[in-house]
Amino acid sequence: MVIKIKRFYTAIILFVAILSLSVISLFNFRSNYQKLMTDTENIKSTVVNDIIDSKSVYKYTENLKKNWENAEKYFVIYFNHNDLHDIQIMISQLNAMLDYEEYGEFFARVDSIESSLDELKFNTYPCLKNLL
């Protein structure tokens, strides 16, 4: 009888630990997601009257790179590496597009980064559509 009670307590402790780790990782993803989306919004908002302030854009792209490197450390644990690699490549190409003044491609790439991050968010959060 004592052995069964110990197993029950062990199962409860393991369940609580797994649930706690899941909640912590969701909050971690949410905070990193918000930082990255803020950076992409800042990049898109630097265009005023069809004039691009290159210094501000470079500052925001560097901030996006820095935040991505910090977030990627945690994303590697629970995301597909191919998706993360694609986002990394898109982020690394932003400065080169600015250097060659390919602004159309630059903003298309920023939109692609946002949509990829939205897809990661959709796949991360538990909802009925994901569970079915």
mmCIF file of C-alpha atoms in Angstrom:
data_model
loop_
_atom_site.group_PDB
_atom_site.id
_atom_site.type_symbol
_atom_site.label_atom_id
_atom_site.label_comp_id
_atom_site.label_asym_id
_atom_site.label_seq_id
_atom_site.Cartn_x
_atom_site.Cartn_y
_atom_site.Cartn_z
ATOM 1 C CA MET A 1 0.000 0.000 0.000
ATOM 2 C CA VAL A 2 2.832 2.391 0.835
ATOM 3 C CA ILE A 3 4.498 1.746 -2.528
ATOM 4 C CA LYS A 4 1.315 2.679 -4.412
ATOM 5 C CA ILE A 5 1.036 5.954 -2.499
ATOM 6 C CA LYS A 6 4.678 6.803 -3.274
ATOM 7 C CA ARG A 7 4.053 6.151 -6.958
ATOM 8 C CA PHE A 8 0.994 8.366 -6.855
ATOM 9 C CA TYR A 9 2.925 11.223 -5.240
ATOM 10 C CA THR A 10 5.750 10.781 -7.727
ATOM 11 C CA ALA A 11 3.279 10.930 -10.616
ATOM 12 C CA ILE A 12 1.677 14.080 -9.212
ATOM 13 C CA ILE A 13 5.073 15.752 -8.764
ATOM 14 C CA LEU A 14 6.126 14.851 -12.324
ATOM 15 C CA PHE A 15 2.824 16.138 -13.714
ATOM 16 C CA VAL A 16 3.174 19.451 -11.869
ATOM 17 C CA ALA A 17 6.797 19.787 -13.025
ATOM 18 C CA ILE A 18 5.892 19.181 -16.686
ATOM 19 C CA LEU A 19 2.955 21.580 -16.484
ATOM 20 C CA SER A 20 5.141 24.255 -14.847
ATOM 21 C CA LEU A 21 7.834 23.935 -17.509
ATOM 22 C CA SER A 22 5.211 24.195 -20.236
ATOM 23 C CA VAL A 23 3.724 27.369 -18.780
ATOM 24 C CA ILE A 24 7.156 28.933 -18.260
ATOM 25 C CA SER A 25 8.171 28.171 -21.846
ATOM 26 C CA LEU A 26 4.914 29.687 -23.159
ATOM 27 C CA PHE A 27 5.539 32.902 -21.238
ATOM 28 C CA ASN A 28 9.149 32.938 -22.446
ATOM 29 C CA PHE A 29 8.011 32.536 -26.048
ATOM 30 C CA ARG A 30 5.396 35.244 -25.638
ATOM 31 C CA SER A 31 7.874 37.813 -24.328
ATOM 32 C CA ASN A 32 10.428 37.029 -27.065
ATOM 33 C CA TYR A 33 7.702 37.084 -29.719
ATOM 34 C CA GLN A 34 6.547 40.522 -28.588
ATOM 35 C CA LYS A 35 10.105 41.895 -28.689
ATOM 36 C CA LEU A 36 10.673 40.587 -32.214
ATOM 37 C CA MET A 37 7.338 41.863 -33.502
ATOM 38 C CA THR A 38 8.026 45.284 -31.956
ATOM 39 C CA ASP A 39 11.348 45.376 -33.802
ATOM 40 C CA THR A 40 9.721 44.541 -37.133
ATOM 41 C CA GLU A 41 7.034 47.174 -36.557
ATOM 42 C CA ASN A 42 9.740 49.734 -35.759
ATOM 43 C CA ILE A 43 11.534 48.851 -38.978
ATOM 44 C CA LYS A 44 8.369 49.324 -41.021
ATOM 45 C CA SER A 45 7.489 52.583 -39.282
ATOM 46 C CA THR A 46 10.794 54.274 -40.231
ATOM 47 C CA VAL A 47 9.416 55.066 -43.670
ATOM 48 C CA VAL A 48 7.967 58.559 -43.574
ATOM 49 C CA ASN A 49 6.650 60.145 -46.775
ATOM 50 C CA ASP A 50 8.492 57.547 -48.871
ATOM 51 C CA ILE A 51 11.829 58.547 -47.327
ATOM 52 C CA ILE A 52 13.788 55.859 -45.520
ATOM 53 C CA ASP A 53 15.962 56.970 -42.623
ATOM 54 C CA SER A 54 18.814 54.477 -43.076
ATOM 55 C CA LYS A 55 20.417 55.081 -39.686
ATOM 56 C CA SER A 56 17.194 54.286 -37.854
ATOM 57 C CA VAL A 57 16.566 51.236 -40.003
ATOM 58 C CA TYR A 58 20.088 49.915 -39.363
ATOM 59 C CA LYS A 59 19.588 50.473 -35.643
ATOM 60 C CA TYR A 60 16.310 48.549 -35.657
ATOM 61 C CA THR A 61 17.673 45.707 -37.786
ATOM 62 C CA GLU A 62 20.627 45.324 -35.424
ATOM 63 C CA ASN A 63 18.202 45.299 -32.507
ATOM 64 C CA LEU A 64 16.148 42.640 -34.325
ATOM 65 C CA LYS A 65 19.287 40.540 -34.845
ATOM 66 C CA LYS A 66 20.259 40.855 -31.188
ATOM 67 C CA ASN A 67 16.787 39.938 -29.960
ATOM 68 C CA TRP A 68 16.623 37.035 -32.396
ATOM 69 C CA GLU A 69 19.945 35.643 -31.158
ATOM 70 C CA ASN A 70 18.694 35.803 -27.574
ATOM 71 C CA ALA A 71 15.338 34.238 -28.449
ATOM 72 C CA GLU A 72 16.807 31.530 -30.651
ATOM 73 C CA LYS A 73 18.591 29.995 -27.670
ATOM 74 C CA TYR A 74 15.208 29.067 -26.241
ATOM 75 C CA PHE A 75 13.352 28.475 -29.503
ATOM 76 C CA VAL A 76 15.766 25.694 -30.464
ATOM 77 C CA ILE A 77 14.393 23.626 -27.603
ATOM 78 C CA TYR A 78 10.835 23.388 -28.871
ATOM 79 C CA PHE A 79 10.736 24.420 -32.543
ATOM 80 C CA ASN A 80 11.705 22.837 -35.830
ATOM 81 C CA HIS A 81 15.259 23.874 -36.663
ATOM 82 C CA ASN A 82 14.452 24.393 -40.349
ATOM 83 C CA ASP A 83 11.867 27.070 -39.511
ATOM 84 C CA LEU A 84 14.311 28.836 -37.229
ATOM 85 C CA HIS A 85 17.061 28.629 -39.834
ATOM 86 C CA ASP A 86 14.807 30.214 -42.462
ATOM 87 C CA ILE A 87 14.046 33.127 -40.139
ATOM 88 C CA GLN A 88 17.750 33.490 -39.321
ATOM 89 C CA ILE A 89 18.620 33.706 -43.013
ATOM 90 C CA MET A 90 15.929 36.317 -43.662
ATOM 91 C CA ILE A 91 17.143 38.456 -40.754
ATOM 92 C CA SER A 92 20.771 38.206 -41.827
ATOM 93 C CA GLN A 93 19.938 39.421 -45.346
ATOM 94 C CA LEU A 94 18.254 42.641 -44.225
ATOM 95 C CA ASN A 95 21.384 44.808 -43.963
ATOM 96 C CA ALA A 96 22.622 43.703 -47.386
ATOM 97 C CA MET A 97 19.314 44.700 -48.935
ATOM 98 C CA LEU A 98 19.602 48.106 -47.313
ATOM 99 C CA ASP A 99 23.167 48.523 -48.569
ATOM 100 C CA TYR A 100 22.074 47.856 -52.151
ATOM 101 C CA GLU A 101 18.919 49.968 -51.710
ATOM 102 C CA GLU A 102 16.560 47.104 -52.493
ATOM 103 C CA TYR A 103 13.802 48.576 -50.380
ATOM 104 C CA GLY A 104 10.944 46.630 -51.908
ATOM 105 C CA GLU A 105 12.648 43.319 -51.252
ATOM 106 C CA PHE A 106 13.695 44.577 -47.809
ATOM 107 C CA PHE A 107 10.144 45.287 -46.684
ATOM 108 C CA ALA A 108 8.878 42.074 -48.280
ATOM 109 C CA ARG A 109 11.469 40.202 -46.227
ATOM 110 C CA VAL A 110 10.375 41.991 -43.045
ATOM 111 C CA ASP A 111 6.787 40.929 -43.784
ATOM 112 C CA SER A 112 8.001 37.351 -44.331
ATOM 113 C CA ILE A 113 9.739 37.435 -40.961
ATOM 114 C CA GLU A 114 6.525 38.632 -39.324
ATOM 115 C CA SER A 115 4.440 35.931 -40.975
ATOM 116 C CA SER A 116 6.975 33.248 -39.973
ATOM 117 C CA LEU A 117 6.859 34.472 -36.380
ATOM 118 C CA ASP A 118 3.054 34.433 -36.488
ATOM 119 C CA GLU A 119 3.170 30.847 -37.729
ATOM 120 C CA LEU A 120 5.470 29.897 -34.848
ATOM 121 C CA LYS A 121 3.029 31.569 -32.461
ATOM 122 C CA PHE A 122 0.083 29.709 -33.945
ATOM 123 C CA ASN A 123 1.905 26.378 -33.646
ATOM 124 C CA THR A 124 3.004 27.099 -30.078
ATOM 125 C CA TYR A 125 -0.137 28.182 -28.298
ATOM 126 C CA PRO A 126 -2.456 25.350 -27.341
ATOM 127 C CA CYS A 127 -5.823 25.739 -28.956
ATOM 128 C CA LEU A 128 -8.506 23.423 -30.216
ATOM 129 C CA LYS A 129 -7.406 23.770 -33.843
ATOM 130 C CA ASN A 130 -3.832 22.692 -32.969
ATOM 131 C CA LEU A 131 -4.959 19.767 -30.859
ATOM 132 C CA LEU A 132 -7.217 18.295 -33.512
#
